[in-house]
PDB file of C-alpha atoms and ligand atoms in Angstrom:
ATOM      1  CA  MET I   1      -0.254 -38.059  24.171  1.00  0.00           C
ATOM      2  CA  GLN I   2       0.625 -39.609  20.764  1.00  0.00           C
ATOM      3  CA  ALA I   3       4.026 -38.759  19.333  1.00  0.00           C
ATOM      4  CA  LYS I   4       2.664 -36.992  16.298  1.00  0.00           C
ATOM      5  CA  ASP I   5       0.743 -34.665  18.682  1.00  0.00           C
ATOM      6  CA  ARG I   6       4.014 -33.325  20.117  1.00  0.00           C
ATOM      7  CA  ILE I   7       5.141 -31.897  16.753  1.00  0.00           C
ATOM      8  CA  ILE I   8       4.148 -28.216  16.071  1.00  0.00           C
ATOM      9  CA  LEU I   9       4.918 -27.480  12.420  1.00  0.00           C
ATOM     10  CA  ALA I  10       6.022 -23.964  12.009  1.00  0.00           C
ATOM     11  CA  LEU I  11       4.484 -22.647   8.830  1.00  0.00           C
ATOM     12  CA  ASP I  12       7.224 -20.147   8.220  1.00  0.00           C
ATOM     13  CA  VAL I  13       5.952 -19.004   4.666  1.00  0.00           C
ATOM     14  CA  ASP I  14       4.021 -15.942   3.702  1.00  0.00           C
ATOM     15  CA  SER I  15       1.693 -17.364   1.003  1.00  0.00           C
ATOM     16  CA  GLU I  16      -1.496 -18.985   2.331  1.00  0.00           C
ATOM     17  CA  VAL I  17      -1.775 -21.123  -0.605  1.00  0.00           C
ATOM     18  CA  GLU I  18       1.696 -22.530   0.294  1.00  0.00           C
ATOM     19  CA  ALA I  19       0.808 -22.693   3.958  1.00  0.00           C
ATOM     20  CA  LEU I  20      -2.481 -24.696   3.371  1.00  0.00           C
ATOM     21  CA  GLY I  21      -0.724 -26.996   0.943  1.00  0.00           C
ATOM     22  CA  PHE I  22       1.502 -28.249   3.978  1.00  0.00           C
ATOM     23  CA  VAL I  23      -1.561 -28.290   6.406  1.00  0.00           C
ATOM     24  CA  ARG I  24      -3.396 -30.566   3.827  1.00  0.00           C
ATOM     25  CA  GLN I  25      -0.426 -32.981   3.522  1.00  0.00           C
ATOM     26  CA  LEU I  26       0.709 -32.866   7.083  1.00  0.00           C
ATOM     27  CA  ALA I  27      -2.447 -32.586   9.093  1.00  0.00           C
ATOM     28  CA  PRO I  28      -2.426 -36.424   9.910  1.00  0.00           C
ATOM     29  CA  PHE I  29       1.195 -36.283  11.093  1.00  0.00           C
ATOM     30  CA  VAL I  30       1.649 -33.304  13.280  1.00  0.00           C
ATOM     31  CA  GLY I  31      -0.430 -32.134  16.328  1.00  0.00           C
ATOM     32  CA  ALA I  32      -0.441 -28.353  15.320  1.00  0.00           C
ATOM     33  CA  PHE I  33       0.685 -25.549  12.927  1.00  0.00           C
ATOM     34  CA  LYS I  34       2.387 -22.671  14.214  1.00  0.00           C
ATOM     35  CA  ILE I  35       1.125 -19.284  12.403  1.00  0.00           C
ATOM     36  CA  GLY I  36       3.783 -16.727  13.008  1.00  0.00           C
ATOM     37  CA  MET I  37       3.620 -13.033  12.481  1.00  0.00           C
ATOM     38  CA  GLN I  38       4.805 -13.529   8.863  1.00  0.00           C
ATOM     39  CA  LEU I  39       1.859 -15.806   7.808  1.00  0.00           C
ATOM     40  CA  PHE I  40      -0.694 -14.322  10.053  1.00  0.00           C
ATOM     41  CA  ASN I  41       0.012 -10.750   8.625  1.00  0.00           C
ATOM     42  CA  SER I  42      -0.160 -11.852   5.111  1.00  0.00           C
ATOM     43  CA  SER I  43      -3.100 -14.198   5.327  1.00  0.00           C
ATOM     44  CA  GLY I  44      -5.238 -12.591   8.186  1.00  0.00           C
ATOM     45  CA  PRO I  45      -6.910 -14.528  11.076  1.00  0.00           C
ATOM     46  CA  SER I  46      -9.191 -16.657   8.773  1.00  0.00           C
ATOM     47  CA  ILE I  47      -6.034 -18.890   8.198  1.00  0.00           C
ATOM     48  CA  VAL I  48      -7.108 -20.329  11.671  1.00  0.00           C
ATOM     49  CA  ASN I  49     -10.536 -21.460  10.722  1.00  0.00           C
ATOM     50  CA  LYS I  50      -8.832 -22.779   7.364  1.00  0.00           C
ATOM     51  CA  ILE I  51      -6.487 -24.817   9.308  1.00  0.00           C
ATOM     52  CA  ASN I  52      -9.259 -26.163  11.671  1.00  0.00           C
ATOM     53  CA  ASP I  53     -11.324 -27.028   8.398  1.00  0.00           C
ATOM     54  CA  LEU I  54      -8.656 -29.197   7.211  1.00  0.00           C
ATOM     55  CA  GLY I  55      -8.377 -31.079  10.324  1.00  0.00           C
ATOM     56  CA  GLY I  56      -5.576 -29.228  12.063  1.00  0.00           C
ATOM     57  CA  GLN I  57      -4.973 -27.336  15.133  1.00  0.00           C
ATOM     58  CA  ALA I  58      -3.505 -23.767  15.074  1.00  0.00           C
ATOM     59  CA  PHE I  59      -0.824 -22.260  17.436  1.00  0.00           C
ATOM     60  CA  VAL I  60      -1.186 -18.391  16.963  1.00  0.00           C
ATOM     61  CA  ASP I  61       2.599 -17.169  17.651  1.00  0.00           C
ATOM     62  CA  LEU I  62       1.836 -13.464  17.868  1.00  0.00           C
ATOM     63  CA  LYS I  63       3.637 -12.918  21.266  1.00  0.00           C
ATOM     64  CA  PHE I  64       1.118 -10.284  22.733  1.00  0.00           C
ATOM     65  CA  HIS I  65       2.653  -7.588  25.054  1.00  0.00           C
ATOM     66  CA  ASP I  66       0.496  -4.737  25.890  1.00  0.00           C
ATOM     67  CA  ILE I  67      -1.542  -3.176  28.915  1.00  0.00           C
ATOM     68  CA  PRO I  68      -3.668  -5.791  30.607  1.00  0.00           C
ATOM     69  CA  ASN I  69      -7.153  -4.760  29.053  1.00  0.00           C
ATOM     70  CA  THR I  70      -5.683  -4.850  25.498  1.00  0.00           C
ATOM     71  CA  VAL I  71      -4.162  -8.362  25.895  1.00  0.00           C
ATOM     72  CA  ALA I  72      -7.259  -9.517  27.585  1.00  0.00           C
ATOM     73  CA  ALA I  73      -9.466  -8.470  24.736  1.00  0.00           C
ATOM     74  CA  ALA I  74      -6.966 -10.277  22.291  1.00  0.00           C
ATOM     75  CA  GLY I  75      -7.286 -13.337  24.312  1.00  0.00           C
ATOM     76  CA  ARG I  76     -11.127 -13.202  23.831  1.00  0.00           C
ATOM     77  CA  VAL I  77     -10.594 -12.865  20.019  1.00  0.00           C
ATOM     78  CA  MET I  78      -8.153 -15.956  19.988  1.00  0.00           C
ATOM     79  CA  THR I  79     -10.833 -17.813  21.969  1.00  0.00           C
ATOM     80  CA  ARG I  80     -13.428 -16.902  19.330  1.00  0.00           C
ATOM     81  CA  LEU I  81     -11.204 -17.781  16.553  1.00  0.00           C
ATOM     82  CA  ASN I  82     -10.869 -21.238  18.082  1.00  0.00           C
ATOM     83  CA  CYS I  83      -7.052 -21.525  18.148  1.00  0.00           C
ATOM     84  CA  TYR I  84      -5.433 -24.384  19.884  1.00  0.00           C
ATOM     85  CA  MET I  85      -2.558 -22.227  21.469  1.00  0.00           C
ATOM     86  CA  PHE I  86      -1.561 -18.632  21.574  1.00  0.00           C
ATOM     87  CA  ASN I  87       1.391 -16.834  23.299  1.00  0.00           C
ATOM     88  CA  VAL I  88       2.016 -13.709  25.223  1.00  0.00           C
ATOM     89  CA  HIS I  89       5.209 -12.177  26.607  1.00  0.00           C
ATOM     90  CA  ALA I  90       5.664 -12.745  30.429  1.00  0.00           C
ATOM     91  CA  ALA I  91       7.605  -9.400  30.309  1.00  0.00           C
ATOM     92  CA  GLY I  92       4.095  -7.790  30.384  1.00  0.00           C
ATOM     93  CA  GLY I  93       3.707  -8.537  34.031  1.00  0.00           C
ATOM     94  CA  MET I  94       1.644 -10.352  36.527  1.00  0.00           C
ATOM     95  CA  ALA I  95      -1.645  -8.235  35.877  1.00  0.00           C
ATOM     96  CA  MET I  96      -1.530  -8.639  32.081  1.00  0.00           C
ATOM     97  CA  LEU I  97      -0.995 -12.468  32.459  1.00  0.00           C
ATOM     98  CA  GLU I  98      -3.770 -12.836  35.126  1.00  0.00           C
ATOM     99  CA  SER I  99      -6.137 -10.653  32.958  1.00  0.00           C
ATOM    100  CA  VAL I 100      -5.502 -12.747  29.673  1.00  0.00           C
ATOM    101  CA  ALA I 101      -5.998 -16.093  31.588  1.00  0.00           C
ATOM    102  CA  HIS I 102      -9.363 -14.795  33.148  1.00  0.00           C
ATOM    103  CA  SER I 103     -10.713 -13.268  29.824  1.00  0.00           C
ATOM    104  CA  VAL I 104      -9.934 -16.556  27.808  1.00  0.00           C
ATOM    105  CA  LYS I 105     -11.674 -18.680  30.422  1.00  0.00           C
ATOM    106  CA  ASP I 106     -14.543 -16.399  30.571  1.00  0.00           C
ATOM    107  CA  GLU I 107     -15.013 -16.136  26.965  1.00  0.00           C
ATOM    108  CA  ALA I 108     -14.752 -20.044  26.473  1.00  0.00           C
ATOM    109  CA  ASN I 109     -17.422 -20.405  29.076  1.00  0.00           C
ATOM    110  CA  ARG I 110     -19.610 -18.154  27.318  1.00  0.00           C
ATOM    111  CA  LEU I 111     -19.460 -19.902  24.154  1.00  0.00           C
ATOM    112  CA  GLY I 112     -19.445 -23.269  25.637  1.00  0.00           C
ATOM    113  CA  GLN I 113     -16.072 -24.361  24.132  1.00  0.00           C
ATOM    114  CA  THR I 114     -12.530 -25.361  25.429  1.00  0.00           C
ATOM    115  CA  SER I 115      -9.963 -22.701  26.222  1.00  0.00           C
ATOM    116  CA  PRO I 116      -7.015 -22.285  24.061  1.00  0.00           C
ATOM    117  CA  ILE I 117      -3.734 -23.105  25.687  1.00  0.00           C
ATOM    118  CA  ILE I 118      -2.043 -19.739  26.613  1.00  0.00           C
ATOM    119  CA  LEU I 119       1.711 -19.811  26.798  1.00  0.00           C
ATOM    120  CA  ALA I 120       4.150 -17.435  28.034  1.00  0.00           C
ATOM    121  CA  VAL I 121       7.369 -16.325  26.146  1.00  0.00           C
ATOM    122  CA  THR I 122      10.022 -15.851  28.861  1.00  0.00           C
ATOM    123  CA  VAL I 123      13.286 -14.121  27.944  1.00  0.00           C
ATOM    124  CA  LEU I 124      13.774 -14.423  24.030  1.00  0.00           C
ATOM    125  CA  THR I 125      16.691 -16.761  23.144  1.00  0.00           C
ATOM    126  CA  SER I 126      18.240 -13.842  21.234  1.00  0.00           C
ATOM    127  CA  ILE I 127      18.844 -11.909  24.468  1.00  0.00           C
ATOM    128  CA  GLY I 128      21.984 -12.872  26.246  1.00  0.00           C
ATOM    129  CA  GLN I 129      23.202 -11.797  29.822  1.00  0.00           C
ATOM    130  CA  SER I 130      24.717  -8.471  28.439  1.00  0.00           C
ATOM    131  CA  GLU I 131      21.612  -7.467  26.682  1.00  0.00           C
ATOM    132  CA  LEU I 132      19.423  -8.357  29.781  1.00  0.00           C
ATOM    133  CA  GLU I 133      21.588  -6.250  32.034  1.00  0.00           C
ATOM    134  CA  ASN I 134      22.726  -3.315  29.545  1.00  0.00           C
ATOM    135  CA  GLU I 135      19.503  -2.908  27.424  1.00  0.00           C
ATOM    136  CA  MET I 136      16.557  -4.385  29.393  1.00  0.00           C
ATOM    137  CA  LEU I 137      18.452  -3.126  32.742  1.00  0.00           C
ATOM    138  CA  ILE I 138      17.608  -6.232  34.623  1.00  0.00           C
ATOM    139  CA  SER I 139      20.526  -6.579  36.891  1.00  0.00           C
ATOM    140  CA  GLY I 140      21.300  -9.085  39.687  1.00  0.00           C
ATOM    141  CA  PHE I 141      19.956 -12.104  37.945  1.00  0.00           C
ATOM    142  CA  LYS I 142      21.174 -14.560  35.370  1.00  0.00           C
ATOM    143  CA  VAL I 143      19.296 -15.056  32.387  1.00  0.00           C
ATOM    144  CA  GLU I 144      18.170 -18.516  33.488  1.00  0.00           C
ATOM    145  CA  GLU I 145      16.940 -17.309  36.714  1.00  0.00           C
ATOM    146  CA  VAL I 146      14.748 -14.664  35.073  1.00  0.00           C
ATOM    147  CA  VAL I 147      13.339 -17.403  32.759  1.00  0.00           C
ATOM    148  CA  VAL I 148      12.522 -19.614  35.777  1.00  0.00           C
ATOM    149  CA  LYS I 149      11.016 -16.756  37.715  1.00  0.00           C
ATOM    150  CA  TRP I 150       8.957 -15.664  34.753  1.00  0.00           C
ATOM    151  CA  ALA I 151       7.704 -19.237  34.056  1.00  0.00           C
ATOM    152  CA  LEU I 152       6.661 -19.390  37.641  1.00  0.00           C
ATOM    153  CA  MET I 153       4.936 -16.076  37.499  1.00  0.00           C
ATOM    154  CA  ALA I 154       2.935 -17.335  34.283  1.00  0.00           C
ATOM    155  CA  LYS I 155       1.835 -20.398  36.190  1.00  0.00           C
ATOM    156  CA  LYS I 156       0.654 -18.500  39.128  1.00  0.00           C
ATOM    157  CA  ALA I 157      -1.241 -16.377  36.880  1.00  0.00           C
ATOM    158  CA  GLY I 158      -3.178 -19.197  35.463  1.00  0.00           C
ATOM    159  CA  LEU I 159      -1.231 -19.768  32.164  1.00  0.00           C
ATOM    160  CA  SER I 160      -0.889 -23.367  30.802  1.00  0.00           C
ATOM    161  CA  GLY I 161       2.787 -23.163  30.023  1.00  0.00           C
ATOM    162  CA  VAL I 162       5.763 -21.565  28.225  1.00  0.00           C
ATOM    163  CA  VAL I 163       7.793 -21.631  25.221  1.00  0.00           C
ATOM    164  CA  CYS I 164      11.408 -22.157  25.881  1.00  0.00           C
ATOM    165  CA  SER I 165      14.857 -23.206  24.565  1.00  0.00           C
ATOM    166  CA  PRO I 166      15.770 -26.998  25.100  1.00  0.00           C
ATOM    167  CA  ARG I 167      18.459 -25.765  27.520  1.00  0.00           C
ATOM    168  CA  GLU I 168      15.887 -24.296  29.858  1.00  0.00           C
ATOM    169  CA  ILE I 169      13.585 -27.325  29.975  1.00  0.00           C
ATOM    170  CA  THR I 170      14.863 -29.092  32.881  1.00  0.00           C
ATOM    171  CA  ALA I 171      14.929 -26.188  35.434  1.00  0.00           C
ATOM    172  CA  ILE I 172      11.462 -24.933  34.149  1.00  0.00           C
ATOM    173  CA  ARG I 173      10.033 -28.619  34.568  1.00  0.00           C
ATOM    174  CA  ALA I 174      11.586 -28.933  38.078  1.00  0.00           C
ATOM    175  CA  ALA I 175      10.299 -25.396  39.118  1.00  0.00           C
ATOM    176  CA  CYS I 176       6.796 -25.585  37.620  1.00  0.00           C
ATOM    177  CA  GLY I 177       5.821 -29.505  37.762  1.00  0.00           C
ATOM    178  CA  ASN I 178       4.663 -31.945  35.403  1.00  0.00           C
ATOM    179  CA  ASP I 179       1.192 -30.198  34.581  1.00  0.00           C
ATOM    180  CA  PHE I 180       2.797 -27.185  33.018  1.00  0.00           C
ATOM    181  CA  LYS I 181       3.250 -27.311  29.305  1.00  0.00           C
ATOM    182  CA  ILE I 182       6.657 -26.780  27.866  1.00  0.00           C
ATOM    183  CA  VAL I 183       6.899 -26.069  24.039  1.00  0.00           C
ATOM    184  CA  THR I 184      10.372 -25.885  22.569  1.00  0.00           C
ATOM    185  CA  PRO I 185      11.842 -24.816  19.299  1.00  0.00           C
ATOM    186  CA  GLY I 186      15.686 -25.282  18.082  1.00  0.00           C
ATOM    187  CA  ILE I 187      14.877 -28.868  17.345  1.00  0.00           C
ATOM    188  CA  ARG I 188      16.925 -30.767  14.647  1.00  0.00           C
ATOM    189  CA  PRO I 189      16.760 -34.636  13.955  1.00  0.00           C
ATOM    190  CA  THR I 190      20.371 -35.810  13.362  1.00  0.00           C
ATOM    191  CA  TRP I 191      19.713 -36.171   9.896  1.00  0.00           C
ATOM    192  CA  SER I 192      18.608 -32.723   9.023  1.00  0.00           C
ATOM    193  CA  ALA I 193      20.599 -29.378   8.277  1.00  0.00           C
ATOM    194  CA  LYS I 194      21.050 -27.141  11.435  1.00  0.00           C
ATOM    195  CA  ASN I 195      20.403 -23.863   9.006  1.00  0.00           C
ATOM    196  CA  ASP I 196      20.778 -20.904  11.483  1.00  0.00           C
ATOM    197  CA  GLN I 197      20.022 -22.601  14.602  1.00  0.00           C
ATOM    198  CA  VAL I 198      23.299 -22.695  16.752  1.00  0.00           C
ATOM    199  CA  ARG I 199      22.458 -24.844  19.608  1.00  0.00           C
ATOM    200  CA  VAL I 200      20.274 -27.607  18.653  1.00  0.00           C
ATOM    201  CA  THR I 201      18.490 -30.609  20.254  1.00  0.00           C
ATOM    202  CA  THR I 202      16.987 -33.848  18.740  1.00  0.00           C
ATOM    203  CA  PRO I 203      13.424 -34.543  19.241  1.00  0.00           C
ATOM    204  CA  ALA I 204      14.185 -37.702  21.401  1.00  0.00           C
ATOM    205  CA  ASP I 205      16.489 -35.609  23.620  1.00  0.00           C
ATOM    206  CA  ALA I 206      13.904 -32.870  23.945  1.00  0.00           C
ATOM    207  CA  LEU I 207      11.518 -35.413  25.067  1.00  0.00           C
ATOM    208  CA  LYS I 208      13.727 -36.965  27.385  1.00  0.00           C
ATOM    209  CA  MET I 209      14.386 -33.645  28.952  1.00  0.00           C
ATOM    210  CA  GLY I 210      10.766 -33.049  29.429  1.00  0.00           C
ATOM    211  CA  ALA I 211       9.307 -31.110  26.520  1.00  0.00           C
ATOM    212  CA  ASP I 212       5.611 -31.570  25.883  1.00  0.00           C
ATOM    213  CA  TYR I 213       5.641 -30.233  22.378  1.00  0.00           C
ATOM    214  CA  MET I 214       8.327 -29.399  19.761  1.00  0.00           C
ATOM    215  CA  VAL I 215       8.249 -26.623  17.177  1.00  0.00           C
ATOM    216  CA  ILE I 216       9.756 -27.888  13.943  1.00  0.00           C
ATOM    217  CA  GLY I 217       9.960 -25.872  10.832  1.00  0.00           C
ATOM    218  CA  ARG I 218      12.743 -26.395   8.203  1.00  0.00           C
ATOM    219  CA  PRO I 219      13.441 -30.007   8.970  1.00  0.00           C
ATOM    220  CA  ILE I 220      10.044 -30.873   7.576  1.00  0.00           C
ATOM    221  CA  LEU I 221       9.160 -27.805   5.362  1.00  0.00           C
ATOM    222  CA  LYS I 222      12.508 -28.061   3.278  1.00  0.00           C
ATOM    223  CA  ALA I 223      12.623 -31.860   3.161  1.00  0.00           C
ATOM    224  CA  ALA I 224      12.503 -33.559  -0.165  1.00  0.00           C
ATOM    225  CA  ASN I 225       9.388 -35.382   1.081  1.00  0.00           C
ATOM    226  CA  PRO I 226       7.908 -33.503   4.284  1.00  0.00           C
ATOM    227  CA  VAL I 227       5.564 -36.446   5.095  1.00  0.00           C
ATOM    228  CA  ASP I 228       8.397 -38.872   5.080  1.00  0.00           C
ATOM    229  CA  ALA I 229      10.315 -36.387   7.313  1.00  0.00           C
ATOM    230  CA  ALA I 230       7.365 -35.958   9.764  1.00  0.00           C
ATOM    231  CA  LYS I 231       6.998 -39.748   9.839  1.00  0.00           C
ATOM    232  CA  THR I 232      10.670 -40.294  10.671  1.00  0.00           C
ATOM    233  CA  ILE I 233      10.601 -37.936  13.331  1.00  0.00           C
ATOM    234  CA  ILE I 234       7.568 -39.605  14.918  1.00  0.00           C
ATOM    235  CA  GLU I 235       9.226 -43.013  14.772  1.00  0.00           C
ATOM    236  CA  GLU I 236      12.327 -41.684  16.431  1.00  0.00           C
ATOM    237  CA  MET I 237      10.298 -40.501  19.375  1.00  0.00           C
ATOM    238  CA  GLU I 238       8.298 -43.767  19.536  1.00  0.00           C
ATOM    239  CA  GLU I 239      11.441 -45.741  19.768  1.00  0.00           C
ATOM    240  CA  LEU I 240      12.298 -43.998  23.165  1.00  0.00           C
TER     241      LEU I 240
HETATM  242  O1  C5P L 301      12.857 -24.001  10.980  1.00  0.00           O
HETATM  243  P1  C5P L 301      13.182 -23.976  12.363  1.00  0.00           P
HETATM  244  O2  C5P L 301      12.758 -25.490  12.842  1.00  0.00           O
HETATM  245  O3  C5P L 301      14.449 -23.443  12.766  1.00  0.00           O
HETATM  246  O4  C5P L 301      11.953 -23.059  12.970  1.00  0.00           O
HETATM  247  C1  C5P L 301      11.799 -22.809  14.196  1.00  0.00           C
HETATM  248  C2  C5P L 301      10.707 -21.955  14.703  1.00  0.00           C
HETATM  249  O5  C5P L 301      10.486 -21.790  15.979  1.00  0.00           O
HETATM  250  C3  C5P L 301      10.477 -20.631  13.914  1.00  0.00           C
HETATM  251  O6  C5P L 301       9.127 -20.390  13.653  1.00  0.00           O
HETATM  252  C4  C5P L 301      11.245 -19.546  14.733  1.00  0.00           C
HETATM  253  O7  C5P L 301      10.747 -18.451  14.741  1.00  0.00           O
HETATM  254  C5  C5P L 301      10.867 -20.285  16.107  1.00  0.00           C
HETATM  255  N1  C5P L 301      11.514 -19.992  17.288  1.00  0.00           N
HETATM  256  C6  C5P L 301      13.039 -20.358  17.462  1.00  0.00           C
HETATM  257  N2  C5P L 301      13.795 -20.008  18.346  1.00  0.00           N
HETATM  258  C7  C5P L 301      13.218 -19.299  19.460  1.00  0.00           C
HETATM  259  C8  C5P L 301      11.912 -19.061  19.609  1.00  0.00           C
HETATM  260  C9  C5P L 301      11.099 -19.334  18.467  1.00  0.00           C
HETATM  261  O8  C5P L 301      13.635 -20.981  16.311  1.00  0.00           O
HETATM  262  N3  C5P L 301      13.888 -19.072  20.668  1.00  0.00           N
END
């Protein structure tokens, strides 16, 4: 994989015009564009086709979490939309994960196209040990243990990988092996502002730890020259 393909640009804007402006500029310098609930809900699903038409690939970050039949049907829609990646909550359970993995494969076969990469979100990084025990009522396990167990469950269910914090990469890579895709946010090159991210990792360090893809937003979006920022990140990864 080329260094540029590892960058997933988080299109955290709510105007389609602004988002597509970034796609036009940056499609040659990043691997995919992440559409979160902010952009998806303001632009609608056609944003995926527009990104594809501009030579980009789309990661639909809507974190599906519902009964198996509903998430399986949403997975078929994602496949028909021709997105590159989408994600679901591992907390939806084994049946939900198996069902979406099966429906996506079936729909892709029916259409004769490649299946999107399905990623699981394990424990949100905003949930600490206290929230896990006192709010989610999961006791007897450390957050890190739940993260690894849910990553393993996702793998067993047939998902392609997970989205996780850089701090969890090493444990997930060790448990789930080299073919399991690891996508990580919380990335900051040394030259860029941390913004509201507290524990950050550089692109080179995330790569060394075993990440396949990194989600990067403001270091590129808010840079004086976004193309130069993306090129600098690529160079820093290539120096490894
Ligand atoms: O601008 P920045 O690089 O901080 O953007 C990071 C992106 O990754 C945002 O879209 C954010 O929602 C997402 N993300 C995150 N931390 C997580 C999960 C997702 O920053 N734990």
